[in-house]
Amino acid sequence: MGLSTHVLDTMHGCPAAGMGVAFYATQGGAATLVKRLVLNDDGRSPDGPLYESGALKKGTYRLVFDVAGYFRARGVALPEPNFLDQVSLDFGVAHADQHYHVPLLVSPWSYSTYRGS
């Protein structure tokens, strides 16, 4: 059923349009870049799911979100060093026949995630 992500900016109460994201497949300590993307106006991948149904495999993955770059681009004055720079989420896919949705709710000072539907 695939893999998707969605980022919401909780500071401004809107999708995190323009945030850079890197997506990796991981194995042990190694990470292989699958794709880089910039989130669309809805805070989602402009190309749809990161993996379509059937392409997602059981294994471990990483999403890296450029939080500081996004908030700087929005004109937010961040301290140096900023509290959050890049948020890295490592997660596992145990059932490739199910949909995995990895949302991120983020501000310059906090974030949360969960397995969505």
PDB file of C-alpha atoms in Angstrom:
ATOM      1  CA  MET A   1       0.000   0.000   0.000  1.00  0.00           C
ATOM      2  CA  GLY A   2       3.035   2.296  -0.029  1.00  0.00           C
ATOM      3  CA  LEU A   3       4.744   4.913   2.092  1.00  0.00           C
ATOM      4  CA  SER A   4       3.878   8.597   2.450  1.00  0.00           C
ATOM      5  CA  THR A   5       4.762  11.593   4.615  1.00  0.00           C
ATOM      6  CA  HIS A   6       3.135  14.906   5.495  1.00  0.00           C
ATOM      7  CA  VAL A   7       4.625  17.809   7.471  1.00  0.00           C
ATOM      8  CA  LEU A   8       2.641  20.406   9.387  1.00  0.00           C
ATOM      9  CA  ASP A   9       4.201  23.613  10.719  1.00  0.00           C
ATOM     10  CA  THR A  10       2.686  23.990  14.202  1.00  0.00           C
ATOM     11  CA  MET A  11       4.226  27.452  14.710  1.00  0.00           C
ATOM     12  CA  HIS A  12       2.299  28.962  11.806  1.00  0.00           C
ATOM     13  CA  GLY A  13      -0.594  26.487  11.703  1.00  0.00           C
ATOM     14  CA  CYS A  14      -0.057  25.404   8.096  1.00  0.00           C
ATOM     15  CA  PRO A  15       1.547  22.744   5.910  1.00  0.00           C
ATOM     16  CA  ALA A  16       5.365  22.993   5.717  1.00  0.00           C
ATOM     17  CA  ALA A  17       5.474  23.933   2.025  1.00  0.00           C
ATOM     18  CA  GLY A  18       9.022  24.167   0.717  1.00  0.00           C
ATOM     19  CA  MET A  19      10.677  22.011   3.393  1.00  0.00           C
ATOM     20  CA  GLY A  20      13.486  19.825   2.088  1.00  0.00           C
ATOM     21  CA  VAL A  21      13.341  16.106   2.863  1.00  0.00           C
ATOM     22  CA  ALA A  22      15.801  13.286   2.256  1.00  0.00           C
ATOM     23  CA  PHE A  23      14.550   9.683   2.236  1.00  0.00           C
ATOM     24  CA  TYR A  24      16.901   6.755   2.885  1.00  0.00           C
ATOM     25  CA  ALA A  25      16.728   2.986   3.027  1.00  0.00           C
ATOM     26  CA  THR A  26      18.854   1.786   5.965  1.00  0.00           C
ATOM     27  CA  GLN A  27      20.548  -1.438   6.890  1.00  0.00           C
ATOM     28  CA  GLY A  28      22.641  -1.622  10.024  1.00  0.00           C
ATOM     29  CA  GLY A  29      24.680   1.583  10.137  1.00  0.00           C
ATOM     30  CA  ALA A  30      24.485   2.181   6.377  1.00  0.00           C
ATOM     31  CA  ALA A  31      21.984   4.509   4.736  1.00  0.00           C
ATOM     32  CA  THR A  32      21.300   4.624   0.987  1.00  0.00           C
ATOM     33  CA  LEU A  33      19.647   7.746  -0.396  1.00  0.00           C
ATOM     34  CA  VAL A  34      16.403   6.863  -2.187  1.00  0.00           C
ATOM     35  CA  LYS A  35      15.326  10.408  -3.067  1.00  0.00           C
ATOM     36  CA  ARG A  36      15.425  14.078  -2.114  1.00  0.00           C
ATOM     37  CA  LEU A  37      12.324  16.190  -2.395  1.00  0.00           C
ATOM     38  CA  VAL A  38      10.823  19.553  -1.531  1.00  0.00           C
ATOM     39  CA  LEU A  39       7.353  19.436  -0.005  1.00  0.00           C
ATOM     40  CA  ASN A  40       4.488  20.923  -2.014  1.00  0.00           C
ATOM     41  CA  ASP A  41       1.924  23.510  -0.854  1.00  0.00           C
ATOM     42  CA  ASP A  42       0.100  20.812   1.129  1.00  0.00           C
ATOM     43  CA  GLY A  43       3.297  19.733   2.951  1.00  0.00           C
ATOM     44  CA  ARG A  44       3.467  16.468   0.988  1.00  0.00           C
ATOM     45  CA  SER A  45       5.724  14.904  -1.604  1.00  0.00           C
ATOM     46  CA  PRO A  46       5.008  16.522  -4.988  1.00  0.00           C
ATOM     47  CA  ASP A  47       5.357  13.124  -6.698  1.00  0.00           C
ATOM     48  CA  GLY A  48       2.857  11.315  -4.481  1.00  0.00           C
ATOM     49  CA  PRO A  49       3.899   8.437  -2.204  1.00  0.00           C
ATOM     50  CA  LEU A  50       7.591   7.934  -1.475  1.00  0.00           C
ATOM     51  CA  TYR A  51       7.008   4.303  -2.407  1.00  0.00           C
ATOM     52  CA  GLU A  52       3.984   3.157  -4.362  1.00  0.00           C
ATOM     53  CA  SER A  53       2.093   0.029  -3.412  1.00  0.00           C
ATOM     54  CA  GLY A  54       4.210  -2.992  -4.278  1.00  0.00           C
ATOM     55  CA  ALA A  55       7.526  -1.079  -4.231  1.00  0.00           C
ATOM     56  CA  LEU A  56       7.719  -0.828  -0.433  1.00  0.00           C
ATOM     57  CA  LYS A  57       9.734  -3.656   1.123  1.00  0.00           C
ATOM     58  CA  LYS A  58      10.016  -4.911   4.682  1.00  0.00           C
ATOM     59  CA  GLY A  59      12.995  -3.169   6.294  1.00  0.00           C
ATOM     60  CA  THR A  60      14.219   0.008   7.936  1.00  0.00           C
ATOM     61  CA  TYR A  61      14.098   3.545   6.587  1.00  0.00           C
ATOM     62  CA  ARG A  62      14.986   7.120   7.506  1.00  0.00           C
ATOM     63  CA  LEU A  63      13.365  10.452   6.728  1.00  0.00           C
ATOM     64  CA  VAL A  64      15.474  13.568   7.333  1.00  0.00           C
ATOM     65  CA  PHE A  65      13.577  16.866   7.442  1.00  0.00           C
ATOM     66  CA  ASP A  66      15.425  20.218   7.064  1.00  0.00           C
ATOM     67  CA  VAL A  67      13.593  21.967   9.887  1.00  0.00           C
ATOM     68  CA  ALA A  68      15.995  24.875  10.475  1.00  0.00           C
ATOM     69  CA  GLY A  69      16.276  25.621   6.752  1.00  0.00           C
ATOM     70  CA  TYR A  70      12.503  25.692   6.440  1.00  0.00           C
ATOM     71  CA  PHE A  71      11.966  28.067   9.375  1.00  0.00           C
ATOM     72  CA  ARG A  72      14.831  30.332   8.291  1.00  0.00           C
ATOM     73  CA  ALA A  73      13.248  30.580   4.839  1.00  0.00           C
ATOM     74  CA  ARG A  74       9.989  31.589   6.560  1.00  0.00           C
ATOM     75  CA  GLY A  75      11.834  34.467   8.250  1.00  0.00           C
ATOM     76  CA  VAL A  76      11.874  32.984  11.744  1.00  0.00           C
ATOM     77  CA  ALA A  77      14.775  34.350  13.813  1.00  0.00           C
ATOM     78  CA  LEU A  78      16.506  31.223  15.107  1.00  0.00           C
ATOM     79  CA  PRO A  79      19.190  31.255  17.800  1.00  0.00           C
ATOM     80  CA  GLU A  80      22.719  30.152  16.896  1.00  0.00           C
ATOM     81  CA  PRO A  81      23.028  27.282  17.250  1.00  0.00           C
ATOM     82  CA  ASN A  82      19.367  26.590  16.618  1.00  0.00           C
ATOM     83  CA  PHE A  83      17.548  24.080  18.816  1.00  0.00           C
ATOM     84  CA  LEU A  84      16.434  21.827  15.935  1.00  0.00           C
ATOM     85  CA  ASP A  85      18.427  21.593  12.725  1.00  0.00           C
ATOM     86  CA  GLN A  86      17.482  18.428  10.897  1.00  0.00           C
ATOM     87  CA  VAL A  87      14.950  16.014  12.314  1.00  0.00           C
ATOM     88  CA  SER A  88      15.821  12.431  11.488  1.00  0.00           C
ATOM     89  CA  LEU A  89      13.141   9.756  11.876  1.00  0.00           C
ATOM     90  CA  ASP A  90      14.229   6.126  11.722  1.00  0.00           C
ATOM     91  CA  PHE A  91      11.368   3.663  11.368  1.00  0.00           C
ATOM     92  CA  GLY A  92      10.690   0.097  10.383  1.00  0.00           C
ATOM     93  CA  VAL A  93       8.265  -1.465   7.934  1.00  0.00           C
ATOM     94  CA  ALA A  94       7.169  -4.875   9.143  1.00  0.00           C
ATOM     95  CA  HIS A  95       4.214  -5.359   6.783  1.00  0.00           C
ATOM     96  CA  ALA A  96       4.888  -4.155   3.249  1.00  0.00           C
ATOM     97  CA  ASP A  97       1.298  -4.984   2.281  1.00  0.00           C
ATOM     98  CA  GLN A  98       0.042  -2.178   4.576  1.00  0.00           C
ATOM     99  CA  HIS A  99       0.183   1.584   4.095  1.00  0.00           C
ATOM    100  CA  TYR A 100       2.771   3.425   6.182  1.00  0.00           C
ATOM    101  CA  HIS A 101       2.206   7.152   6.658  1.00  0.00           C
ATOM    102  CA  VAL A 102       4.876   9.095   8.591  1.00  0.00           C
ATOM    103  CA  PRO A 103       3.631  12.582   9.495  1.00  0.00           C
ATOM    104  CA  LEU A 104       5.741  15.211  11.241  1.00  0.00           C
ATOM    105  CA  LEU A 105       4.299  18.016  13.362  1.00  0.00           C
ATOM    106  CA  VAL A 106       7.069  20.547  13.882  1.00  0.00           C
ATOM    107  CA  SER A 107       8.041  23.964  15.236  1.00  0.00           C
ATOM    108  CA  PRO A 108      11.542  25.399  15.744  1.00  0.00           C
ATOM    109  CA  TRP A 109      11.494  23.935  19.290  1.00  0.00           C
ATOM    110  CA  SER A 110       9.583  20.667  19.131  1.00  0.00           C
ATOM    111  CA  TYR A 111       8.330  17.848  16.952  1.00  0.00           C
ATOM    112  CA  SER A 112       6.168  14.765  17.137  1.00  0.00           C
ATOM    113  CA  THR A 113       5.394  11.903  14.821  1.00  0.00           C
ATOM    114  CA  TYR A 114       3.306   8.765  14.707  1.00  0.00           C
ATOM    115  CA  ARG A 115       2.302   6.043  12.296  1.00  0.00           C
ATOM    116  CA  GLY A 116      -0.643   7.557  10.483  1.00  0.00           C
ATOM    117  CA  SER A 117      -3.159   6.036   8.134  1.00  0.00           C
TER     118      SER A 117
END
